[in-house]
Amino acid sequence: MGEESLKRRKGEDKGREDRQSIQSHEPQTMNLQKQVGLISGICMIVGTIIGSGIFVSPKSVLANVEAVGPCLTIWAACGVLATLGALCFAELGTMITKSGGEYPYLMEAFGPIPAFLFSWTSLLVTKPSSFAIICLSFAEYASAPFYPGCDPPQAVIKCLAAAAIVVITIVNSLSVKLASYLQNFLTAAKMIIVTIIIVSGIVLLAQGKTDNFKDSFKGSKISVSSISLAFYNGLWAYDGCLTAFNWFTLSLNLPLSIIIGIPLVTVCYVLINVSYFTVMTSTELLQSQAVAVTFGDRVLYPASWIVPLFVVFSTLGSANGTCFTAGRLVYVAGREGHVLKILSYISVKHLTPAPAIIFYGAIAIIYVIPGDINSLINYFSFAVWIFYGLTVLALIVMRFTRKELERPIRVPIIIPVIVTLVSIVLVLAPIISAPELPYLYCTLFILSGLIVYALFVHLKFRWAQKISKPITMHLQMLLEVVPEEDVPE
Amino acid sequence: MELSEKGGIQNNGFVQNEDFEDKEMATSSQEEMPKTCSVDVEPVAVEETVLKPYAGMPKEVLLQFSSQARYRVTREILFWLVIAGAVVLVCATIAIIALSPRCLDWWQASPIYQIYPRSFRDSNMDGNGDLKGIQEKLDHITYLNIKTIWITSFFKSPLKDLGYGAEDFYDIDPIFGSMTDFENLIAAIHDKGLKVIMDLIPNHTSDKHRWFQLSRNRTGKYTDYYIWQDCRQAAGSVIPPNNWVSVFGNSSWEFDDVRKQCYFHQFGKEQPDLNFRNAAVQQEIHESITAYSQLYHDYTTTQVGLHDIVRGFRHTMDEFSREPGRYRFMGSDDDEKEDIEATMMYYGTTFIQEADFPFNFNLINMKNLSGNSVSEAVNSWMQNMPAGKWPNWAVGSPNAARISTRIGKEYINVMNMLLLTLPGTPVTYYGEEIGMENIASENATLPEKSPMQWDGKANAGFTEGNSSWLPVNSDYQSVNVEVQSAWSNSSLGLYRALTVLRNEELPLNRGWLCHVWNDSDVFVYVRELDGMDRVFMMVLNFGQEATTDLQARVPNLPSEAVVRLSTHFSNAGKVVNTKLIKTEMGEGLVLQYKTAKPVHTMEAFQGKCFVAEKACYSKALNLLYVNC
C-alpha cells in the first residue's frame, strides 16, 4: 500500500467519517459541533468540574462556618463566583482562539515572560503534581476497602498510583478516541453516583427527615476570616472549570454551556450537601472520613458498596481528564519554544501529543515516589491561584491595550475586577492564616524560571541546541512523532 | 448518544487548531494498534532518496526512516516494556493487598486509658469530676500516646455503688453533666482521632429505676423485668428462697414491702438484677445499645452472665460496625476470679463471636508478687486464650487497690513496663502513669478513686472549688502530671517512652511473646517478629536485686545487648553483657539485640511462645504480610 492508495482510501472514507472530528476546520464538522455542542458541552462541564472532593471532603466548608445554613449559602455563592470567573474565560477564549490553557492569554496581555513562568510552573509543578495527587487519591480510595481500620501501606498506594499514571498515559498517547471513550464512561459513572445521592436525599427529605435543617443558622461561626477560608475551600470544588473550559476553547456554544453548566454544578453541589445533611448531623459530617461512603452505608445499605466503587471511577475520570488537557498544555509550550520542541510533536500514527503526555506521565511518577499528598497540595494550591488571578487580570489589561480585538462575548468590566480581587484574597488567605515555608519555596521556584528563560529562550545557547537536536531526531524516529504543520493564528 | 458524541468534540478540542494535513492523518488515525500501523505504512514509495533525517522533520521524511529495524525494534520493545511495567505494577498491588495481614483495629492498636469520671477533672467547682472536665484534659491522653478512652459508668444513678446501678440508661447523671455535654465530649474525642469506650451494666439496675418501680407494682410487662420469688417472712426476718449470696457476701435476696416478694440481687440490695430470661428486658437493653451506638461509641459490658445475651449484644453492635473505621468494640467485664476457662468463654468461638475480649484481671488478682507469680499470671491467660483471639492486660481498676498499696511503691514502674510490653491491649487505670497511690479511707472501694493529681496547686488541680468529693492524696506535690512531665526520669516519662516504643516497634505491637525464664525475682520474655532481626528482651524484677545469666537460658544469644529502656533512666543506652544481667529490686529493662535465630524458632521454646494476629515483616518492602 503506497501513499497514493492511502490518499484514495481517505477520500472514500471522508463521507462516512463525519464523527472523525479531526477535520475541525471544515464547515461540515463545525456544524456538527454546533448541533451537539450544547448538551454534551454541559455534560462535559458538569462531569469535569465535579471532582471526587464532593464525595470525600465536602466538610472543609462546613468546618469553617460550623452550621448548615451558611454552609449551603457558601456553596451557592461559590457557584456564582465560579460562573463569573468562567465568563471571564469565555471572553478570553472567544477573543484569542488558541488552546493551551491560560498561556496564550498571558502571552497576549503581558508578553512572553509571565507566559513562560506560567508554562514553567504548570509544566513542572502544578499540572504533574495535580495529576499525581489525583492518582494518589484514586489509589487511596481504591485500596481503602481492603484495609478496614487502618491506612493502606505506602507501597500499595504508590504502586497503584503509578499503575494508574502509566495506564492513563498509555491510553492517552495511543488514541484520543479511546481516551475520550474512557472519559465518557467515567463521567457517566460520576453522574450516576451524583444522581443516586441527590435522588435518595430528596426521597429522604420527602419522608420528612428535616431535623438537621431546623435552626440551620444557629451556632454558626461567621467572621471575615472564616468566610474567606470557607470560600477558599468551596472554590476548590469548582476548580475543574478551567479544565472543562480548555476543552471548548473554540466551540461557539461555550458561553451558553458555561452559563447553564456551572449553575447546574452549583445546584448539584448544594443538593448533594442537602442529601448529606438529611442523614448526618453536622458533627457527624465533620467526623466522617469519607462522607459519601458514610452516606451510602446509611442510606443504600445492601448496595452501599457502589459508593466507594463509583468514587474510585470518578477519581480515575478526573485523572484522565487532567492528563488529557495537560498534555495539550505541554505541547503548546513546546510549540512556543519554551520547552524542548519535541514535546509539541504529534504521533504520526495515533494523532496524539504522545511526547507531551509521556513527559507529563513521567514527571507525575517522579512526584508519586517521594510525595505524601499533603505536601504536594501545599505546593499546588498557591501557585494555581496566582495564575488564575493573572489571567483574569489579563482580561482587564487587554480591554485597554488590545481594543482592536474582536470580542464575541463582552462581560461587564466589574466581573473580572471582582474575580481578580477574589483570587488575590485566595492567594493571600492561606499564607496569612498559616504562613509556612512551602509557599516561599514555591515562589522561589516560580522565579527561578526567569533564569531558565534568560539562558535558554532569550539567549538561545548554542550548546543546548547542539545537544537537543540529535536527541530530538532520534526520539522522533523512536516515537514516530512529527511537528504539526501550519499553526493557525 | 450524547456521551458518544462528546468523543468527537474532545477530538476537536485537541486537534482542531493544529491544522493537520488531514489527507493522510485521518486514515492513519483509524489505526490504533501499532502493529497494524507498522504494516500499513511500510515505506514503498521512495521518491527522494537523498533525504536524511533531521530534527523537526515532517512526516514524509520521518516515515522513511522510522521503520528501520533499530528504531522499530526499540520502539516495540519499549512499548511492551511499558505495558509489562503497568501489568507488573497492578499485579504487585494485588499481590501486596492479598498478602497483607488484617490490620490491627483501633482497640488492638492503642492502649486503653480508663477514667473514673468523678475523679478525673472537675470543671464546675463542685468537687466532683465531670464530662466537661474530661474534655478539658483530652490533651493528656494524646500526650500519653494513647488513642482509646474508657469512661466508667456515668448513667443517671443514685451513686450508692458509685454509678454501677443505672437509674436510667438514657440519661447522664447530673453530677457529670448533661446529654449535650456528653455529645460534645464524644465529638471532641473523635475530633482528636481518639475512640471512646463506655460502660453498660445490663445485669441490674438501680432500685430507683422506673422499671423497678413499675415492676414492684406488677404493672403490665414490667412485672417480670426483675427476678421475683416468694419468700417467707417470719419473726421480722426474711427467709430467702435459697442460700445464694451476693458478691458482697450477704444474701442475694431482698424482701420488698410493696410487692411482698423477694427480688434477686447479685450485688447490693439497691441493685436488683434484671430478668434476662424476659424477652422484653433483652429488647430494652438492645435498644439502649442501639441508642448509644447511634452516638458513635464503643461499649464495654459488665457483669453479664449469659452468653447468648452477649452474642445478642455483639450482633446489635455489628449492625453499627458496617461503616469503615467505625467498628464497635465490646469488652466483657466478668470477674470469674478462679475460673480462667469460664472467662475465656466470653471470647466466643470461631463460629460465634462474643466479646472482643473479656477483661483480664490476672495481673490484678495476683496474690503475691514475684517473678514466678507474674509469669504464671501471664501464662495462664496466654495458654487458655482461644486461638486467633487478642489478649489484654490491666494492672489496676476502680475495684482494686493501687499498685503501690497492693504490691509496693518500688514496683510501680516495672508494672507499667510489664503492662506495655506484653502482647495485646494494655488497660491503664487513670493515675497509674504517674504512680498514684491509695488514699486513707474507711470505705473499701474508695481509696483507689482519689482525684487525679494534675499539678501542685490546691486540690492537685483537680478542681478550682474548695473541696473535692474525696480528699486528694497528700503526696500530690511530688506525684502529679505537671512535675513529672518536666522530669524525664519520672514514672510519666517512662510511661510515655514505653508507649512510643510500643507504637514504633512492630515486634512489641504485634509480634511473638516467648517466655524465656522466671524465678522468684525476675521474669524474662522476648518479643520478636518473623522477618525482623531486631528482638526485644524484657528483664523485669519483681523481687529482690538479682543477677541473671541469660546466655545459659537462651542458646545462641548474642553476648551483648543494648538497654533500650530502663526503669532507671540513667541505664538507657548502656551495653550490657547478657551473661550477667543485673537488676535491682523493681527494676525493669528493655534489652534490644540483633539475631538471625529468634527464640520462637528454637525447639527448646516450643510451647512457650504465643502470637496473636500473626504477621511477618518484609524488610525490602517495609510491609507486613501473612502466609509465612
PDB file of N, CA and C in Angstrom, chain A residues 292-317:
ATOM      1  N   ALA A 292     -19.337  10.435  51.478  1.00  0.00           N
ATOM      2  CA  ALA A 292     -20.245   9.707  50.592  1.00  0.00           C
ATOM      3  C   ALA A 292     -20.352   8.251  51.012  1.00  0.00           C
ATOM      4  N   VAL A 293     -19.251   7.699  51.511  1.00  0.00           N
ATOM      5  CA  VAL A 293     -19.276   6.305  51.929  1.00  0.00           C
ATOM      6  C   VAL A 293     -20.174   6.148  53.147  1.00  0.00           C
ATOM      7  N   THR A 294     -20.069   7.090  54.068  1.00  0.00           N
ATOM      8  CA  THR A 294     -20.949   7.061  55.234  1.00  0.00           C
ATOM      9  C   THR A 294     -22.402   7.183  54.789  1.00  0.00           C
ATOM     10  N   PHE A 295     -22.625   8.097  53.855  1.00  0.00           N
ATOM     11  CA  PHE A 295     -23.979   8.267  53.310  1.00  0.00           C
ATOM     12  C   PHE A 295     -24.476   6.947  52.737  1.00  0.00           C
ATOM     13  N   GLY A 296     -23.639   6.311  51.931  1.00  0.00           N
ATOM     14  CA  GLY A 296     -24.023   5.048  51.315  1.00  0.00           C
ATOM     15  C   GLY A 296     -24.339   3.987  52.353  1.00  0.00           C
ATOM     16  N   ASP A 297     -23.504   3.923  53.405  1.00  0.00           N
ATOM     17  CA  ASP A 297     -23.729   2.926  54.434  1.00  0.00           C
ATOM     18  C   ASP A 297     -25.057   3.127  55.127  1.00  0.00           C
ATOM     19  N   ARG A 298     -25.462   4.373  55.258  1.00  0.00           N
ATOM     20  CA  ARG A 298     -26.700   4.642  55.994  1.00  0.00           C
ATOM     21  C   ARG A 298     -27.929   4.498  55.120  1.00  0.00           C
ATOM     22  N   VAL A 299     -27.778   4.899  53.858  1.00  0.00           N
ATOM     23  CA  VAL A 299     -28.983   5.029  53.040  1.00  0.00           C
ATOM     24  C   VAL A 299     -29.162   3.849  52.096  1.00  0.00           C
ATOM     25  N   LEU A 300     -28.055   3.380  51.524  1.00  0.00           N
ATOM     26  CA  LEU A 300     -28.175   2.386  50.456  1.00  0.00           C
ATOM     27  C   LEU A 300     -27.771   1.015  50.938  1.00  0.00           C
ATOM     28  N   TYR A 301     -27.950   0.715  52.251  1.00  0.00           N
ATOM     29  CA  TYR A 301     -27.175  -0.320  52.858  1.00  0.00           C
ATOM     30  C   TYR A 301     -26.853  -1.558  52.023  1.00  0.00           C
ATOM     31  N   PRO A 302     -27.839  -2.334  51.552  1.00  0.00           N
ATOM     32  CA  PRO A 302     -27.349  -3.576  50.934  1.00  0.00           C
ATOM     33  C   PRO A 302     -26.442  -3.282  49.739  1.00  0.00           C
ATOM     34  N   ALA A 303     -26.609  -2.121  49.139  1.00  0.00           N
ATOM     35  CA  ALA A 303     -25.800  -1.800  47.951  1.00  0.00           C
ATOM     36  C   ALA A 303     -24.798  -0.706  48.256  1.00  0.00           C
ATOM     37  N   SER A 304     -24.412  -0.584  49.500  1.00  0.00           N
ATOM     38  CA  SER A 304     -23.562   0.561  49.840  1.00  0.00           C
ATOM     39  C   SER A 304     -22.181   0.467  49.198  1.00  0.00           C
ATOM     40  N   TRP A 305     -21.813  -0.721  48.743  1.00  0.00           N
ATOM     41  CA  TRP A 305     -20.502  -0.852  48.094  1.00  0.00           C
ATOM     42  C   TRP A 305     -20.405  -0.041  46.818  1.00  0.00           C
ATOM     43  N   ILE A 306     -21.552   0.326  46.215  1.00  0.00           N
ATOM     44  CA  ILE A 306     -21.431   1.044  44.947  1.00  0.00           C
ATOM     45  C   ILE A 306     -20.819   2.427  45.150  1.00  0.00           C
ATOM     46  N   VAL A 307     -20.993   2.995  46.337  1.00  0.00           N
ATOM     47  CA  VAL A 307     -20.478   4.355  46.520  1.00  0.00           C
ATOM     48  C   VAL A 307     -18.961   4.399  46.394  1.00  0.00           C
ATOM     49  N   PRO A 308     -18.223   3.603  47.199  1.00  0.00           N
ATOM     50  CA  PRO A 308     -16.762   3.667  47.015  1.00  0.00           C
ATOM     51  C   PRO A 308     -16.335   3.302  45.598  1.00  0.00           C
ATOM     52  N   LEU A 309     -17.029   2.347  44.992  1.00  0.00           N
ATOM     53  CA  LEU A 309     -16.663   1.953  43.633  1.00  0.00           C
ATOM     54  C   LEU A 309     -16.778   3.131  42.677  1.00  0.00           C
ATOM     55  N   PHE A 310     -17.905   3.839  42.765  1.00  0.00           N
ATOM     56  CA  PHE A 310     -18.118   4.954  41.843  1.00  0.00           C
ATOM     57  C   PHE A 310     -17.228   6.139  42.180  1.00  0.00           C
ATOM     58  N   VAL A 311     -16.915   6.287  43.451  1.00  0.00           N
ATOM     59  CA  VAL A 311     -15.979   7.361  43.810  1.00  0.00           C
ATOM     60  C   VAL A 311     -14.627   7.066  43.162  1.00  0.00           C
ATOM     61  N   VAL A 312     -14.248   5.801  43.177  1.00  0.00           N
ATOM     62  CA  VAL A 312     -12.994   5.413  42.535  1.00  0.00           C
ATOM     63  C   VAL A 312     -13.045   5.720  41.039  1.00  0.00           C
ATOM     64  N   PHE A 313     -14.155   5.348  40.414  1.00  0.00           N
ATOM     65  CA  PHE A 313     -14.318   5.646  38.980  1.00  0.00           C
ATOM     66  C   PHE A 313     -14.176   7.139  38.737  1.00  0.00           C
ATOM     67  N   SER A 314     -14.847   7.907  39.603  1.00  0.00           N
ATOM     68  CA  SER A 314     -14.887   9.334  39.327  1.00  0.00           C
ATOM     69  C   SER A 314     -13.506   9.957  39.524  1.00  0.00           C
ATOM     70  N   THR A 315     -12.744   9.433  40.473  1.00  0.00           N
ATOM     71  CA  THR A 315     -11.373   9.930  40.635  1.00  0.00           C
ATOM     72  C   THR A 315     -10.542   9.597  39.413  1.00  0.00           C
ATOM     73  N   LEU A 316     -10.731   8.370  38.936  1.00  0.00           N
ATOM     74  CA  LEU A 316      -9.986   7.965  37.753  1.00  0.00           C
ATOM     75  C   LEU A 316     -10.350   8.878  36.581  1.00  0.00           C
ATOM     76  N   GLY A 317     -11.632   9.236  36.508  1.00  0.00           N
ATOM     77  CA  GLY A 317     -12.081  10.141  35.462  1.00  0.00           C
ATOM     78  C   GLY A 317     -11.382  11.487  35.556  1.00  0.00           C
TER      79      GLY A 317
END
